[in-house]
Amino acid sequence: MEPLNLTLPGGIAVSGIQNKPTSSQVTSPTSRPLIVAFHGGSYECHYYDADAQHTAKILSDTYGIPFISLDRPDYGGTSSVLPVPEGSSFPIEEGKRMHEHIFPALWTQHGVPNGCSCLIILCHSLGSMAGIVAAALHSEEDKPSYPLGGLIFSGLADKHQSGLDSPFPEPNVRSYLFRYPVQGKDSMMFRPGTVDPSILDQSERLNAPIPLPEMTSLYEYWIHNWKQDWAHRVRVPVMYALPGQDCFFESTTENARQTMAAFINSSRVEGGLILGAPHCMELSHWSQGWYARCFGFALECAAYAALSAQGRGQW
């Protein structure tokens, strides 16, 4: 994929990568989604374009769907959301920035020129917190500045595994960032037999320092408040996946069901437990299967968005 850089009002910088495929006869211009993805904690935008096999580019090219992968705040060249205002939290501020500034700019610059009918959020792990916040904020606007067609997320769930919330690591990059040692990180993210050994050659390149305020916000705010503060406010379709061998959350069918059940006002909710998959499905043997589901869901949402724009759609 090619580099992407934005400069938004207020001097906000956003970095990432993009794939702009040539038009495909497979999809109609009126039903083409713009997919905007953002990574989880301790990764960066190339998570969605790790190598020739583990990439969203394959299906982006196949279906002629523009795909953008962003560096989230405090990653790559994207501006920080710190300091977090009193009474708020890291994912709240991140989700606000996505909804108020980044998504409108991407829609204007990439969605409209490519004839897309809607924007689809695709996010992983800690990045899913901001995705849910942004989708909730969008659902409450009478005249949103971009058409959100759906939310896809994985690697985040209602119940986390015990013992993961303490002790938090000390910063080892600047005053508030922590970089995981690659070997230990890989053994945590991937279970034996779940990945092609060649993907581990990309681990150092994909490894990025995680903002500790982001890490602590999961346990200090998100797991206690996400359902009553955010999930019930989402109205767009939701597709969800809980990896069957997740390293952070309880990998059970019941946990997946409880997570999906939180979206009580969403027009459509589907998903479940992905048997055997590790936390980072996009880098595993499940990569292209998961991407196929994501792009299929996005195409369905885009078709409905195009129909709704004609005043004919209803869930």
Short mmCIF file of N, CA and C in Angstrom, two decimals, residues 93-260:
data_model
loop_
_atom_site.label_atom_id
_atom_site.label_comp_id
_atom_site.label_asym_id
_atom_site.label_seq_id
_atom_site.Cartn_x
_atom_site.Cartn_y
_atom_site.Cartn_z
N GLU A 93 -11.52 10.28 23.76
CA GLU A 93 -10.90 11.36 23.00
C GLU A 93 -10.48 10.89 21.61
N GLU A 94 -10.02 9.65 21.52
CA GLU A 94 -9.64 9.10 20.22
C GLU A 94 -10.85 8.94 19.33
N GLY A 95 -11.94 8.39 19.87
CA GLY A 95 -13.16 8.22 19.09
C GLY A 95 -13.74 9.55 18.64
N LYS A 96 -13.69 10.56 19.51
CA LYS A 96 -14.15 11.89 19.13
C LYS A 96 -13.36 12.44 17.95
N ARG A 97 -12.04 12.28 18.01
CA ARG A 97 -11.22 12.80 16.92
C ARG A 97 -11.54 12.07 15.62
N MET A 98 -11.71 10.76 15.69
CA MET A 98 -12.07 10.01 14.50
C MET A 98 -13.36 10.56 13.90
N HIS A 99 -14.38 10.69 14.75
CA HIS A 99 -15.70 11.09 14.27
C HIS A 99 -15.75 12.54 13.83
N GLU A 100 -15.14 13.43 14.58
CA GLU A 100 -15.28 14.86 14.32
C GLU A 100 -14.33 15.38 13.24
N HIS A 101 -13.18 14.76 13.09
CA HIS A 101 -12.16 15.31 12.20
C HIS A 101 -11.68 14.33 11.12
N ILE A 102 -11.28 13.13 11.54
CA ILE A 102 -10.60 12.23 10.60
C ILE A 102 -11.57 11.62 9.60
N PHE A 103 -12.66 11.04 10.05
CA PHE A 103 -13.60 10.40 9.12
C PHE A 103 -14.22 11.40 8.14
N PRO A 104 -14.63 12.59 8.58
CA PRO A 104 -15.15 13.55 7.60
C PRO A 104 -14.13 13.91 6.52
N ALA A 105 -12.86 14.08 6.92
CA ALA A 105 -11.82 14.40 5.94
C ALA A 105 -11.59 13.25 4.97
N LEU A 106 -11.55 12.03 5.49
CA LEU A 106 -11.34 10.87 4.62
C LEU A 106 -12.51 10.69 3.67
N TRP A 107 -13.71 10.94 4.15
CA TRP A 107 -14.88 10.80 3.28
C TRP A 107 -14.83 11.82 2.15
N THR A 108 -14.52 13.05 2.48
CA THR A 108 -14.46 14.10 1.47
C THR A 108 -13.36 13.85 0.45
N GLN A 109 -12.21 13.39 0.92
CA GLN A 109 -11.04 13.24 0.05
C GLN A 109 -10.96 11.89 -0.65
N HIS A 110 -11.59 10.86 -0.07
CA HIS A 110 -11.44 9.52 -0.63
C HIS A 110 -12.77 8.80 -0.88
N GLY A 111 -13.77 9.06 -0.07
CA GLY A 111 -15.05 8.40 -0.27
C GLY A 111 -15.83 8.96 -1.44
N VAL A 112 -16.03 10.26 -1.44
CA VAL A 112 -16.80 10.91 -2.51
C VAL A 112 -16.13 10.76 -3.87
N PRO A 113 -14.82 11.04 -4.01
CA PRO A 113 -14.19 10.91 -5.33
C PRO A 113 -14.22 9.49 -5.89
N ASN A 114 -14.28 8.49 -5.01
CA ASN A 114 -14.30 7.10 -5.48
C ASN A 114 -15.71 6.55 -5.64
N GLY A 115 -16.71 7.41 -5.51
CA GLY A 115 -18.09 6.97 -5.72
C GLY A 115 -18.58 6.00 -4.67
N CYS A 116 -18.07 6.10 -3.46
CA CYS A 116 -18.48 5.19 -2.39
C CYS A 116 -19.85 5.59 -1.83
N SER A 117 -20.58 4.60 -1.34
CA SER A 117 -21.90 4.88 -0.77
C SER A 117 -21.86 5.02 0.74
N CYS A 118 -20.78 4.55 1.38
CA CYS A 118 -20.68 4.67 2.84
C CYS A 118 -19.25 4.39 3.29
N LEU A 119 -19.00 4.71 4.53
CA LEU A 119 -17.71 4.42 5.18
C LEU A 119 -17.91 3.27 6.16
N ILE A 120 -16.99 2.33 6.17
CA ILE A 120 -17.03 1.20 7.09
C ILE A 120 -15.83 1.28 8.02
N ILE A 121 -16.06 1.17 9.32
CA ILE A 121 -14.99 1.14 10.31
C ILE A 121 -14.57 -0.31 10.53
N LEU A 122 -13.28 -0.59 10.40
CA LEU A 122 -12.71 -1.91 10.69
C LEU A 122 -11.62 -1.73 11.73
N CYS A 123 -11.77 -2.34 12.90
CA CYS A 123 -10.78 -2.10 13.95
C CYS A 123 -10.49 -3.38 14.74
N HIS A 124 -9.36 -3.34 15.43
CA HIS A 124 -8.87 -4.52 16.14
C HIS A 124 -8.46 -4.17 17.56
N SER A 125 -8.78 -5.05 18.50
CA SER A 125 -8.31 -4.99 19.88
C SER A 125 -8.56 -3.62 20.51
N LEU A 126 -7.53 -2.98 21.08
CA LEU A 126 -7.73 -1.70 21.75
C LEU A 126 -8.24 -0.62 20.81
N GLY A 127 -7.95 -0.75 19.53
CA GLY A 127 -8.48 0.21 18.57
C GLY A 127 -9.99 0.14 18.45
N SER A 128 -10.57 -0.99 18.85
CA SER A 128 -12.02 -1.15 18.77
C SER A 128 -12.75 -0.22 19.72
N MET A 129 -12.10 0.17 20.81
CA MET A 129 -12.74 1.09 21.75
C MET A 129 -13.09 2.40 21.04
N ALA A 130 -12.14 2.96 20.33
CA ALA A 130 -12.38 4.21 19.60
C ALA A 130 -13.39 4.01 18.49
N GLY A 131 -13.37 2.84 17.85
CA GLY A 131 -14.33 2.57 16.79
C GLY A 131 -15.76 2.56 17.30
N ILE A 132 -15.96 1.96 18.46
CA ILE A 132 -17.30 1.92 19.07
C ILE A 132 -17.74 3.32 19.47
N VAL A 133 -16.83 4.10 20.05
CA VAL A 133 -17.15 5.48 20.44
C VAL A 133 -17.55 6.29 19.21
N ALA A 134 -16.77 6.19 18.15
CA ALA A 134 -17.06 6.96 16.93
C ALA A 134 -18.41 6.56 16.34
N ALA A 135 -18.69 5.25 16.30
CA ALA A 135 -19.97 4.78 15.76
C ALA A 135 -21.14 5.27 16.60
N ALA A 136 -20.95 5.31 17.92
CA ALA A 136 -22.00 5.80 18.81
C ALA A 136 -22.26 7.29 18.58
N LEU A 137 -21.20 8.06 18.48
CA LEU A 137 -21.35 9.50 18.25
C LEU A 137 -22.03 9.78 16.91
N HIS A 138 -21.66 9.01 15.90
CA HIS A 138 -22.26 9.19 14.57
C HIS A 138 -23.76 8.93 14.62
N SER A 139 -24.16 7.91 15.36
CA SER A 139 -25.57 7.51 15.39
C SER A 139 -26.48 8.57 16.00
N GLU A 140 -25.90 9.51 16.73
CA GLU A 140 -26.72 10.50 17.42
C GLU A 140 -26.76 11.85 16.70
N GLU A 141 -26.17 11.90 15.51
CA GLU A 141 -26.18 13.15 14.74
C GLU A 141 -27.32 13.14 13.73
N ASP A 142 -28.03 14.26 13.64
CA ASP A 142 -29.11 14.38 12.67
C ASP A 142 -28.57 14.48 11.25
N LYS A 143 -27.48 15.22 11.09
CA LYS A 143 -26.88 15.41 9.78
C LYS A 143 -25.37 15.15 9.87
N PRO A 144 -24.97 13.88 9.95
CA PRO A 144 -23.54 13.57 10.06
C PRO A 144 -22.78 13.98 8.81
N SER A 145 -21.50 14.25 8.98
CA SER A 145 -20.68 14.74 7.87
C SER A 145 -20.09 13.61 7.03
N TYR A 146 -20.43 12.39 7.34
CA TYR A 146 -20.04 11.24 6.53
C TYR A 146 -21.06 10.13 6.76
N PRO A 147 -21.33 9.29 5.76
CA PRO A 147 -22.30 8.21 5.92
C PRO A 147 -21.63 6.94 6.45
N LEU A 148 -21.85 6.63 7.70
CA LEU A 148 -21.28 5.42 8.29
C LEU A 148 -22.19 4.24 7.98
N GLY A 149 -21.63 3.22 7.34
CA GLY A 149 -22.44 2.07 6.94
C GLY A 149 -22.37 0.89 7.87
N GLY A 150 -21.29 0.78 8.66
CA GLY A 150 -21.16 -0.37 9.55
C GLY A 150 -19.88 -0.32 10.36
N LEU A 151 -19.85 -1.17 11.38
CA LEU A 151 -18.71 -1.29 12.29
C LEU A 151 -18.29 -2.75 12.36
N ILE A 152 -17.01 -3.01 12.14
CA ILE A 152 -16.44 -4.35 12.27
C ILE A 152 -15.34 -4.29 13.30
N PHE A 153 -15.38 -5.20 14.29
CA PHE A 153 -14.29 -5.22 15.26
C PHE A 153 -14.03 -6.62 15.77
N SER A 154 -12.81 -6.83 16.26
CA SER A 154 -12.40 -8.13 16.79
C SER A 154 -11.35 -7.91 17.87
N GLY A 155 -11.10 -8.97 18.66
CA GLY A 155 -10.04 -8.90 19.66
C GLY A 155 -10.34 -8.03 20.85
N LEU A 156 -11.62 -7.76 21.12
CA LEU A 156 -12.05 -7.01 22.29
C LEU A 156 -13.35 -7.65 22.75
N ALA A 157 -13.53 -7.80 24.05
CA ALA A 157 -14.72 -8.49 24.53
C ALA A 157 -15.15 -7.95 25.88
N ASP A 158 -16.29 -8.43 26.33
CA ASP A 158 -16.87 -7.94 27.59
C ASP A 158 -16.05 -8.38 28.80
N LYS A 159 -15.59 -9.64 28.80
CA LYS A 159 -14.87 -10.17 29.95
C LYS A 159 -13.41 -10.45 29.58
N HIS A 160 -12.49 -9.85 30.34
CA HIS A 160 -11.07 -10.09 30.09
C HIS A 160 -10.56 -11.19 31.01
N GLN A 161 -9.43 -11.77 30.65
CA GLN A 161 -8.83 -12.81 31.47
C GLN A 161 -8.31 -12.21 32.77
N SER A 162 -8.39 -12.97 33.84
CA SER A 162 -7.96 -12.48 35.15
C SER A 162 -6.45 -12.29 35.20
N GLY A 163 -6.01 -11.31 35.98
CA GLY A 163 -4.59 -11.08 36.20
C GLY A 163 -3.91 -10.21 35.18
N LEU A 164 -4.66 -9.73 34.18
CA LEU A 164 -4.03 -8.93 33.13
C LEU A 164 -4.03 -7.44 33.44
N ASP A 165 -4.76 -7.04 34.48
CA ASP A 165 -4.89 -5.61 34.75
C ASP A 165 -3.83 -5.07 35.71
N SER A 166 -2.89 -5.93 36.14
CA SER A 166 -1.82 -5.44 37.01
C SER A 166 -0.70 -6.48 37.04
N PRO A 167 0.54 -6.06 37.29
CA PRO A 167 0.94 -4.65 37.31
C PRO A 167 1.15 -4.13 35.90
N PHE A 168 0.93 -2.85 35.70
CA PHE A 168 1.18 -2.25 34.41
C PHE A 168 2.68 -2.02 34.24
N PRO A 169 3.18 -2.16 33.00
CA PRO A 169 4.62 -1.94 32.79
C PRO A 169 4.99 -0.48 32.96
N GLU A 170 6.25 -0.24 33.23
CA GLU A 170 6.77 1.12 33.30
C GLU A 170 7.16 1.58 31.89
N PRO A 171 7.05 2.86 31.60
CA PRO A 171 7.43 3.35 30.27
C PRO A 171 8.90 3.10 29.98
N ASN A 172 9.20 2.70 28.75
CA ASN A 172 10.59 2.51 28.34
C ASN A 172 10.92 3.28 27.06
N VAL A 173 9.94 4.04 26.56
CA VAL A 173 10.14 4.95 25.43
C VAL A 173 9.49 6.27 25.81
N ARG A 174 10.29 7.30 25.94
CA ARG A 174 9.79 8.59 26.41
C ARG A 174 9.09 8.41 27.77
N SER A 175 8.20 9.32 28.11
CA SER A 175 7.67 9.32 29.47
C SER A 175 6.39 8.53 29.64
N TYR A 176 5.76 8.10 28.52
CA TYR A 176 4.46 7.45 28.66
C TYR A 176 4.23 6.31 27.66
N LEU A 177 5.29 5.87 26.98
CA LEU A 177 5.17 4.80 26.00
C LEU A 177 5.91 3.56 26.46
N PHE A 178 5.39 2.39 26.06
CA PHE A 178 6.04 1.12 26.38
C PHE A 178 6.14 0.28 25.12
N ARG A 179 7.36 -0.19 24.82
CA ARG A 179 7.57 -1.07 23.68
C ARG A 179 7.79 -2.49 24.18
N TYR A 180 6.93 -3.40 23.72
CA TYR A 180 7.06 -4.80 24.11
C TYR A 180 8.31 -5.42 23.48
N PRO A 181 9.04 -6.26 24.21
CA PRO A 181 10.08 -7.08 23.57
C PRO A 181 9.41 -8.00 22.55
N VAL A 182 9.94 -8.06 21.35
CA VAL A 182 9.27 -8.75 20.26
C VAL A 182 9.02 -10.23 20.56
N GLN A 183 10.02 -10.93 21.07
CA GLN A 183 9.86 -12.37 21.29
C GLN A 183 8.73 -12.66 22.27
N GLY A 184 8.69 -11.94 23.36
CA GLY A 184 7.62 -12.15 24.33
C GLY A 184 6.26 -11.75 23.78
N LYS A 185 6.24 -10.70 22.99
CA LYS A 185 4.99 -10.25 22.39
C LYS A 185 4.44 -11.29 21.42
N ASP A 186 5.29 -11.85 20.58
CA ASP A 186 4.85 -12.86 19.62
C ASP A 186 4.29 -14.10 20.31
N SER A 187 4.93 -14.54 21.38
CA SER A 187 4.45 -15.73 22.09
C SER A 187 3.10 -15.48 22.73
N MET A 188 2.80 -14.23 23.03
CA MET A 188 1.52 -13.86 23.61
C MET A 188 0.44 -13.73 22.54
N MET A 189 0.76 -13.07 21.45
CA MET A 189 -0.24 -12.79 20.41
C MET A 189 -0.58 -14.02 19.58
N PHE A 190 0.39 -14.93 19.42
CA PHE A 190 0.18 -16.09 18.54
C PHE A 190 0.32 -17.39 19.33
N ARG A 191 -0.62 -18.30 19.16
CA ARG A 191 -0.54 -19.61 19.78
C ARG A 191 0.16 -20.57 18.82
N PRO A 192 0.78 -21.63 19.35
CA PRO A 192 1.51 -22.57 18.49
C PRO A 192 0.65 -23.09 17.33
N GLY A 193 1.22 -23.06 16.15
CA GLY A 193 0.55 -23.59 14.97
C GLY A 193 -0.45 -22.67 14.31
N THR A 194 -0.60 -21.45 14.82
CA THR A 194 -1.63 -20.56 14.28
C THR A 194 -1.12 -19.60 13.21
N VAL A 195 0.20 -19.54 13.02
CA VAL A 195 0.74 -18.60 12.04
C VAL A 195 1.79 -19.26 11.16
N ASP A 196 1.97 -18.70 9.98
CA ASP A 196 3.09 -19.07 9.12
C ASP A 196 4.35 -18.47 9.74
N PRO A 197 5.40 -19.27 9.94
CA PRO A 197 6.62 -18.73 10.56
C PRO A 197 7.17 -17.49 9.86
N SER A 198 6.88 -17.33 8.58
CA SER A 198 7.42 -16.18 7.84
C SER A 198 6.86 -14.86 8.34
N ILE A 199 5.67 -14.86 8.92
CA ILE A 199 5.09 -13.60 9.39
C ILE A 199 5.88 -13.05 10.56
N LEU A 200 6.57 -13.92 11.28
CA LEU A 200 7.36 -13.47 12.42
C LEU A 200 8.55 -12.61 11.97
N ASP A 201 8.91 -12.71 10.68
CA ASP A 201 9.96 -11.85 10.15
C ASP A 201 9.53 -10.38 10.12
N GLN A 202 8.22 -10.16 10.22
CA GLN A 202 7.69 -8.79 10.19
C GLN A 202 7.47 -8.21 11.58
N SER A 203 7.70 -9.01 12.61
CA SER A 203 7.35 -8.60 13.97
C SER A 203 8.04 -7.32 14.41
N GLU A 204 9.32 -7.21 14.12
CA GLU A 204 10.06 -6.02 14.53
C GLU A 204 9.53 -4.77 13.82
N ARG A 205 9.24 -4.92 12.53
CA ARG A 205 8.74 -3.78 11.75
C ARG A 205 7.37 -3.33 12.23
N LEU A 206 6.54 -4.28 12.63
CA LEU A 206 5.18 -3.95 13.04
C LEU A 206 5.09 -3.51 14.50
N ASN A 207 6.12 -3.77 15.27
CA ASN A 207 6.09 -3.46 16.70
C ASN A 207 6.19 -1.95 16.93
N ALA A 208 5.28 -1.42 17.72
CA ALA A 208 5.25 0.02 17.98
C ALA A 208 5.00 0.25 19.46
N PRO A 209 5.57 1.30 20.03
CA PRO A 209 5.32 1.61 21.43
C PRO A 209 3.84 1.92 21.67
N ILE A 210 3.31 1.41 22.76
CA ILE A 210 1.92 1.65 23.12
C ILE A 210 1.83 2.75 24.16
N PRO A 211 0.92 3.69 24.00
CA PRO A 211 0.73 4.70 25.05
C PRO A 211 0.14 4.04 26.30
N LEU A 212 0.80 4.17 27.41
CA LEU A 212 0.30 3.54 28.63
C LEU A 212 -1.07 4.06 29.05
N PRO A 213 -1.41 5.34 28.81
CA PRO A 213 -2.78 5.76 29.12
C PRO A 213 -3.83 5.00 28.33
N GLU A 214 -3.49 4.53 27.13
CA GLU A 214 -4.40 3.71 26.35
C GLU A 214 -4.57 2.35 27.02
N MET A 215 -3.47 1.75 27.43
CA MET A 215 -3.50 0.44 28.07
C MET A 215 -4.31 0.48 29.37
N THR A 216 -4.04 1.45 30.20
CA THR A 216 -4.72 1.52 31.50
C THR A 216 -6.19 1.86 31.34
N SER A 217 -6.56 2.58 30.27
CA SER A 217 -7.96 2.97 30.09
C SER A 217 -8.86 1.76 29.89
N LEU A 218 -8.31 0.68 29.34
CA LEU A 218 -9.11 -0.53 29.16
C LEU A 218 -9.64 -1.03 30.50
N TYR A 219 -8.77 -1.07 31.49
CA TYR A 219 -9.13 -1.65 32.78
C TYR A 219 -9.72 -0.63 33.75
N GLU A 220 -9.31 0.62 33.64
CA GLU A 220 -9.80 1.63 34.57
C GLU A 220 -11.13 2.24 34.14
N TYR A 221 -11.40 2.24 32.83
CA TYR A 221 -12.64 2.83 32.36
C TYR A 221 -13.47 1.89 31.50
N TRP A 222 -12.88 1.37 30.43
CA TRP A 222 -13.66 0.74 29.38
C TRP A 222 -14.46 -0.47 29.84
N ILE A 223 -13.85 -1.44 30.47
CA ILE A 223 -14.55 -2.68 30.80
C ILE A 223 -15.70 -2.45 31.79
N HIS A 224 -15.66 -1.35 32.52
CA HIS A 224 -16.71 -1.06 33.49
C HIS A 224 -17.84 -0.23 32.90
N ASN A 225 -17.59 0.43 31.79
CA ASN A 225 -18.54 1.44 31.31
C ASN A 225 -18.96 1.32 29.85
N TRP A 226 -18.32 0.44 29.09
CA TRP A 226 -18.52 0.49 27.65
C TRP A 226 -19.96 0.19 27.22
N LYS A 227 -20.63 -0.70 27.93
CA LYS A 227 -21.99 -1.05 27.52
C LYS A 227 -22.98 0.08 27.78
N GLN A 228 -22.96 0.61 29.01
CA GLN A 228 -23.93 1.66 29.34
C GLN A 228 -23.58 3.01 28.75
N ASP A 229 -22.29 3.24 28.47
CA ASP A 229 -21.89 4.54 27.92
C ASP A 229 -21.91 4.60 26.39
N TRP A 230 -21.61 3.47 25.72
CA TRP A 230 -21.37 3.54 24.29
C TRP A 230 -22.09 2.51 23.44
N ALA A 231 -22.03 1.23 23.79
CA ALA A 231 -22.53 0.19 22.88
C ALA A 231 -24.00 0.37 22.54
N HIS A 232 -24.82 0.72 23.51
CA HIS A 232 -26.26 0.83 23.26
C HIS A 232 -26.60 2.00 22.36
N ARG A 233 -25.66 2.90 22.15
CA ARG A 233 -25.89 4.08 21.30
C ARG A 233 -25.60 3.82 19.83
N VAL A 234 -24.93 2.71 19.53
CA VAL A 234 -24.58 2.37 18.15
C VAL A 234 -25.82 1.87 17.41
N ARG A 235 -26.08 2.40 16.24
CA ARG A 235 -27.25 2.01 15.47
C ARG A 235 -26.91 1.35 14.13
N VAL A 236 -25.69 1.51 13.67
CA VAL A 236 -25.32 0.90 12.39
C VAL A 236 -25.09 -0.60 12.56
N PRO A 237 -25.09 -1.37 11.47
CA PRO A 237 -24.79 -2.80 11.56
C PRO A 237 -23.41 -3.06 12.16
N VAL A 238 -23.32 -4.15 12.91
CA VAL A 238 -22.08 -4.52 13.60
C VAL A 238 -21.71 -5.96 13.25
N MET A 239 -20.45 -6.20 12.89
CA MET A 239 -19.93 -7.55 12.75
C MET A 239 -18.77 -7.71 13.73
N TYR A 240 -18.77 -8.83 14.44
CA TYR A 240 -17.83 -9.01 15.56
C TYR A 240 -17.19 -10.39 15.52
N ALA A 241 -15.94 -10.46 15.98
CA ALA A 241 -15.26 -11.75 16.10
C ALA A 241 -14.41 -11.77 17.37
N LEU A 242 -14.54 -12.85 18.13
CA LEU A 242 -13.69 -13.11 19.29
C LEU A 242 -12.80 -14.30 18.96
N PRO A 243 -11.49 -14.11 18.86
CA PRO A 243 -10.60 -15.24 18.54
C PRO A 243 -10.71 -16.36 19.57
N GLY A 244 -10.68 -17.58 19.08
CA GLY A 244 -10.85 -18.74 19.96
C GLY A 244 -9.68 -19.01 20.88
N GLN A 245 -8.51 -18.41 20.59
CA GLN A 245 -7.36 -18.51 21.49
C GLN A 245 -6.84 -17.11 21.81
N ASP A 246 -7.75 -16.23 22.21
CA ASP A 246 -7.35 -14.87 22.53
C ASP A 246 -6.50 -14.85 23.79
N CYS A 247 -5.54 -13.94 23.83
CA CYS A 247 -4.61 -13.89 24.97
C CYS A 247 -5.03 -12.88 26.02
N PHE A 248 -6.05 -12.07 25.74
CA PHE A 248 -6.47 -11.03 26.68
C PHE A 248 -7.89 -11.22 27.20
N PHE A 249 -8.75 -11.83 26.41
CA PHE A 249 -10.16 -11.95 26.78
C PHE A 249 -10.58 -13.41 26.83
N GLU A 250 -11.60 -13.70 27.63
CA GLU A 250 -12.10 -15.06 27.78
C GLU A 250 -12.66 -15.54 26.44
N SER A 251 -12.04 -16.58 25.90
CA SER A 251 -12.43 -17.09 24.58
C SER A 251 -13.55 -18.11 24.73
N THR A 252 -14.74 -17.63 24.96
CA THR A 252 -15.91 -18.50 25.11
C THR A 252 -17.04 -17.99 24.23
N THR A 253 -17.91 -18.91 23.85
CA THR A 253 -19.08 -18.52 23.07
C THR A 253 -19.95 -17.56 23.85
N GLU A 254 -20.06 -17.78 25.16
CA GLU A 254 -20.88 -16.91 25.99
C GLU A 254 -20.33 -15.48 26.03
N ASN A 255 -19.01 -15.34 26.10
CA ASN A 255 -18.41 -14.00 26.10
C ASN A 255 -18.67 -13.29 24.78
N ALA A 256 -18.58 -14.03 23.69
CA ALA A 256 -18.88 -13.44 22.38
C ALA A 256 -20.34 -13.00 22.32
N ARG A 257 -21.23 -13.84 22.83
CA ARG A 257 -22.66 -13.49 22.81
C ARG A 257 -22.95 -12.26 23.67
N GLN A 258 -22.32 -12.20 24.83
CA GLN A 258 -22.55 -11.06 25.71
C GLN A 258 -22.03 -9.77 25.08
N THR A 259 -20.91 -9.87 24.38
CA THR A 259 -20.36 -8.69 23.72
C THR A 259 -21.31 -8.20 22.63
N MET A 260 -21.81 -9.12 21.81
CA MET A 260 -22.73 -8.72 20.73
C MET A 260 -24.06 -8.22 21.28
#
